[in-house]
GROMACS .gro file of C-alpha atoms in nm:
model
  228
    1MET     CA    1   0.000   0.000   0.000
    2GLU     CA    2   0.135   0.344  -0.088
    3ARG     CA    3   0.177   0.576   0.206
    4GLY     CA    4   0.061   0.936   0.167
    5VAL     CA    5  -0.137   1.221   0.317
    6GLY     CA    6  -0.424   1.446   0.214
    7SER     CA    7  -0.451   1.702  -0.062
    8ASP     CA    8  -0.343   2.013   0.134
    9PRO     CA    9  -0.140   2.202  -0.128
   10GLY     CA   10   0.114   2.310   0.135
   11PRO     CA   11   0.378   2.583   0.126
   12ARG     CA   12   0.612   2.650  -0.162
   13ALA     CA   13   0.961   2.507  -0.158
   14LEU     CA   14   1.227   2.753  -0.043
   15PRO     CA   15   1.607   2.769  -0.059
   16LEU     CA   16   1.759   2.638   0.261
   17ARG     CA   17   1.930   2.972   0.324
   18ALA     CA   18   1.588   3.144   0.330
   19ILE     CA   19   1.441   2.876   0.557
   20LEU     CA   20   1.726   2.914   0.807
   21ALA     CA   21   1.682   3.292   0.805
   22GLU     CA   22   1.312   3.246   0.888
   23HIS     CA   23   1.403   3.015   1.175
   24ASP     CA   24   1.647   3.272   1.311
   25ARG     CA   25   1.383   3.547   1.293
   26ALA     CA   26   1.136   3.328   1.482
   27LEU     CA   27   1.392   3.260   1.754
   28ARG     CA   28   1.457   3.632   1.797
   29ALA     CA   29   1.080   3.695   1.820
   30GLY     CA   30   1.076   3.442   2.104
   31ARG     CA   31   0.712   3.326   2.067
   32PRO     CA   32   0.594   2.964   2.035
   33TRP     CA   33   0.610   2.886   1.664
   34ALA     CA   34   0.611   2.592   1.425
   35HIS     CA   35   0.721   2.567   1.063
   36ALA     CA   36   0.780   2.307   0.792
   37ALA     CA   37   0.871   2.353   0.426
   38PRO     CA   38   1.031   2.160   0.144
   39ILE     CA   39   1.387   2.258   0.056
   40ALA     CA   40   1.417   2.389  -0.298
   41ASP     CA   41   1.791   2.364  -0.364
   42ARG     CA   42   2.089   2.130  -0.346
   43THR     CA   43   2.267   2.244  -0.032
   44ILE     CA   44   2.519   2.128   0.224
   45SER     CA   45   2.484   2.291   0.564
   46PHE     CA   46   2.740   2.309   0.842
   47GLY     CA   47   2.672   2.374   1.210
   48VAL     CA   48   2.810   2.679   1.385
   49GLY     CA   49   3.103   2.492   1.535
   50ALA     CA   50   3.205   2.303   1.220
   51GLU     CA   51   3.460   2.423   0.970
   52PRO     CA   52   3.364   2.321   0.615
   53GLY     CA   53   3.724   2.353   0.495
   54ALA     CA   54   3.827   2.484   0.156
   55SER     CA   55   3.864   2.137   0.003
   56ARG     CA   56   3.519   2.028   0.121
   57GLU     CA   57   3.362   2.346  -0.014
   58ARG     CA   58   3.534   2.291  -0.350
   59ARG     CA   59   3.403   1.933  -0.364
   60ALA     CA   60   3.052   2.058  -0.280
   61ALA     CA   61   3.067   2.319  -0.557
   62ALA     CA   62   3.197   2.058  -0.801
   63VAL     CA   63   2.881   1.851  -0.758
   64GLY     CA   64   2.651   2.156  -0.776
   65PHE     CA   65   2.580   2.214  -0.407
   66GLU     CA   66   2.574   2.546  -0.224
   67VAL     CA   67   2.735   2.558   0.121
   68VAL     CA   68   2.545   2.738   0.398
   69ARG     CA   69   2.611   2.781   0.769
   70ARG     CA   70   2.359   2.711   1.046
   71ALA     CA   71   2.342   2.908   1.371
   72THR     CA   72   2.278   2.576   1.546
   73GLY     CA   73   2.514   2.290   1.630
   74GLY     CA   74   2.620   1.978   1.446
   75THR     CA   75   2.855   1.912   1.158
   76GLY     CA   76   2.781   1.878   0.786
   77LEU     CA   77   2.460   1.753   0.625
   78VAL     CA   78   2.351   1.705   0.262
   79HIS     CA   79   2.009   1.846   0.168
   80LEU     CA   80   1.829   1.753  -0.155
   81PRO     CA   81   1.533   1.929  -0.319
   82GLY     CA   82   1.215   1.806  -0.152
   83ASP     CA   83   1.372   1.727   0.185
   84LEU     CA   84   1.158   1.863   0.467
   85ALA     CA   85   1.301   2.135   0.688
   86TRP     CA   86   1.110   2.193   1.012
   87ALA     CA   87   1.136   2.398   1.329
   88ILE     CA   88   0.970   2.480   1.657
   89VAL     CA   89   1.040   2.766   1.896
   90VAL     CA   90   0.952   2.725   2.263
   91ARG     CA   91   0.994   2.959   2.556
   92ARG     CA   92   1.279   2.876   2.794
   93GLU     CA   93   1.030   2.845   3.082
   94ASP     CA   94   0.835   2.573   2.895
   95PRO     CA   95   0.793   2.290   3.151
   96ARG     CA   96   0.877   2.029   2.888
   97ILE     CA   97   1.238   2.144   2.889
   98ALA     CA   98   1.263   2.221   3.260
   99ARG     CA   99   1.520   1.943   3.303
  100GLY     CA  100   1.730   2.067   3.013
  101PHE     CA  101   1.670   2.089   2.642
  102VAL     CA  102   1.992   1.926   2.518
  103ARG     CA  103   1.859   1.578   2.604
  104ALA     CA  104   1.493   1.654   2.528
  105TYR     CA  105   1.499   1.555   2.161
  106ASP     CA  106   1.229   1.293   2.212
  107VAL     CA  107   0.999   1.553   2.372
  108LEU     CA  108   1.076   1.839   2.134
  109GLY     CA  109   1.065   1.603   1.835
  110GLN     CA  110   0.729   1.443   1.916
  111GLY     CA  111   0.564   1.626   1.628
  112VAL     CA  112   0.805   1.470   1.381
  113THR     CA  113   0.767   1.114   1.512
  114ARG     CA  114   0.388   1.156   1.513
  115PHE     CA  115   0.399   1.278   1.152
  116LEU     CA  116   0.599   0.972   1.047
  117GLY     CA  117   0.366   0.748   1.245
  118ASP     CA  118   0.075   0.884   1.043
  119LEU     CA  119   0.263   0.768   0.733
  120GLY     CA  120   0.294   0.419   0.878
  121LEU     CA  121   0.656   0.458   0.988
  122ALA     CA  122   0.742   0.387   1.352
  123ALA     CA  123   1.007   0.649   1.428
  124SER     CA  124   1.203   0.748   1.737
  125TRP     CA  125   1.488   0.972   1.845
  126VAL     CA  126   1.796   0.763   1.922
  127GLU     CA  127   2.162   0.822   1.996
  128ALA     CA  128   2.348   0.899   1.675
  129PRO     CA  129   2.555   0.617   1.530
  130GLY     CA  130   2.920   0.686   1.462
  131GLY     CA  131   3.132   0.617   1.159
  132ILE     CA  132   3.163   0.952   0.973
  133PRO     CA  133   3.274   1.225   1.218
  134PRO     CA  134   3.220   1.520   0.979
  135TYR     CA  135   2.869   1.404   0.878
  136CYS     CA  136   2.601   1.519   1.119
  137THR     CA  137   2.372   1.215   1.143
  138LEU     CA  138   2.660   0.965   1.152
  139ASN     CA  139   2.906   1.147   1.379
  140GLY     CA  140   2.824   0.961   1.700
  141ARG     CA  141   2.709   1.269   1.890
  142GLY     CA  142   2.361   1.379   1.994
  143TYR     CA  143   2.039   1.224   1.867
  144VAL     CA  144   1.900   1.134   1.527
  145LEU     CA  145   1.560   1.046   1.385
  146ALA     CA  146   1.541   0.675   1.306
  147VAL     CA  147   1.291   0.431   1.157
  148GLY     CA  148   1.415   0.097   1.278
  149GLU     CA  149   1.786   0.089   1.198
  150ARG     CA  150   1.759   0.355   0.925
  151VAL     CA  151   1.847   0.718   1.000
  152VAL     CA  152   1.608   0.956   0.821
  153GLY     CA  153   1.688   1.289   0.985
  154GLY     CA  154   1.837   1.492   1.262
  155ALA     CA  155   1.794   1.811   1.461
  156ALA     CA  156   1.995   2.086   1.625
  157GLN     CA  157   1.934   2.368   1.869
  158HIS     CA  158   2.007   2.735   1.941
  159ALA     CA  159   1.903   2.899   2.266
  160THR     CA  160   1.870   3.261   2.373
  161ALA     CA  161   1.783   3.387   2.721
  162GLU     CA  162   1.413   3.385   2.626
  163ALA     CA  163   1.356   3.102   2.379
  164LEU     CA  164   1.486   2.784   2.219
  165LEU     CA  165   1.498   2.701   1.848
  166HIS     CA  166   1.481   2.327   1.784
  167HIS     CA  167   1.499   2.256   1.412
  168GLY     CA  168   1.592   1.978   1.179
  169VAL     CA  169   1.532   1.792   0.858
  170VAL     CA  170   1.353   1.480   0.740
  171SER     CA  171   1.526   1.333   0.437
  172VAL     CA  172   1.285   1.257   0.156
  173ASP     CA  173   1.550   1.127  -0.081
  174LEU     CA  174   1.915   1.031  -0.056
  175ASP     CA  175   2.230   1.061  -0.267
  176ARG     CA  176   2.509   0.858  -0.110
  177SER     CA  177   2.744   0.948  -0.397
  178VAL     CA  178   2.741   1.314  -0.290
  179ILE     CA  179   2.815   1.219   0.071
  180ARG     CA  180   3.107   1.006  -0.050
  181THR     CA  181   3.241   1.284  -0.271
  182VAL     CA  182   3.221   1.567  -0.019
  183PHE     CA  183   3.280   1.391   0.313
  184GLU     CA  184   3.510   1.109   0.196
  185PRO     CA  185   3.398   0.833   0.433
  186THR     CA  186   3.599   0.514   0.461
  187GLU     CA  187   3.483   0.197   0.288
  188SER     CA  188   3.360   0.064   0.623
  189SER     CA  189   3.151   0.374   0.706
  190PRO     CA  190   2.782   0.293   0.772
  191LEU     CA  191   2.627   0.482   0.480
  192ASP     CA  192   2.368   0.205   0.449
  193ARG     CA  193   2.220   0.329   0.779
  194LEU     CA  194   2.093   0.640   0.596
  195ALA     CA  195   1.757   0.649   0.420
  196GLY     CA  196   1.499   0.891   0.286
  197LEU     CA  197   1.123   0.859   0.292
  198ARG     CA  198   1.127   0.745  -0.070
  199GLN     CA  199   1.342   0.446   0.023
  200LEU     CA  200   1.089   0.363   0.297
  201GLY     CA  201   0.790   0.359   0.064
  202VAL     CA  202   0.649   0.712   0.103
  203THR     CA  203   0.532   0.842  -0.235
  204ALA     CA  204   0.340   1.161  -0.150
  205PRO     CA  205   0.492   1.484  -0.288
  206SER     CA  206   0.689   1.699  -0.045
  207LEU     CA  207   0.444   1.985  -0.099
  208GLU     CA  208   0.175   1.760   0.052
  209LEU     CA  209   0.396   1.622   0.327
  210ALA     CA  210   0.509   1.960   0.460
  211PRO     CA  211   0.164   2.085   0.579
  212ALA     CA  212   0.102   1.753   0.756
  213LEU     CA  213   0.437   1.787   0.933
  214ARG     CA  214   0.362   2.146   1.030
  215ARG     CA  215   0.024   2.052   1.175
  216SER     CA  216   0.184   1.778   1.380
  217LEU     CA  217   0.444   2.024   1.510
  218GLU     CA  218   0.168   2.271   1.596
  219ALA     CA  219  -0.010   2.002   1.795
  220THR     CA  220   0.310   1.956   1.995
  221LEU     CA  221   0.293   2.325   2.083
  222GLY     CA  222  -0.078   2.309   2.166
  223GLY     CA  223  -0.209   2.476   1.849
  224PRO     CA  224  -0.096   2.697   1.559
  225GLY     CA  225   0.172   2.945   1.660
  226PRO     CA  226   0.227   3.298   1.533
  227GLY     CA  227   0.350   3.296   1.176
  228ALA     CA  228   0.283   2.927   1.125
   0.00000   0.00000   0.00000
């Protein structure tokens, strides 16, 4: 049976740079907020603490990918057109993160796991597998979004005194050749752990998937947030 969602036309796809700028604006506004949109371009993003390196940037350009920097943590990540970028902003006094937000990925990411559950995919946030230190979802640090043994996404955070941005991506498709070219994993690296929704049987267009993801994120926040 093909997995899909309803006919909500959804938002338009946007360049990742524009999506990240919107997330940063929402964090500065500091109000509860949820967002999801398809990525329009071929991009490789690097977290605030990661150095892309001139050789890595040249390899990215050689395969037609733009390099952008995130204000959140993590290392490098490949984004393909149609991948789903998502975000929530919560107030720092939110009781769900009273014990600390760094280890609250399962709580803050409930909207994403619920969205995948509605597609028939049992997902959870698990400790990231290792194997490729410069690649975000296989660097052995933090938490990743998994369906069984397959890693389909990740998330990162940026906090101010008033609010927390928790944002991430759900891979819809996958290009292991680009990861090999840019990040140069060893032959034994666990690239087979990575998957996109297409590889897991989801056929619905990203422009239909994004509104369903946003609604699930809004439910996590208790209803539509400002600017959603």
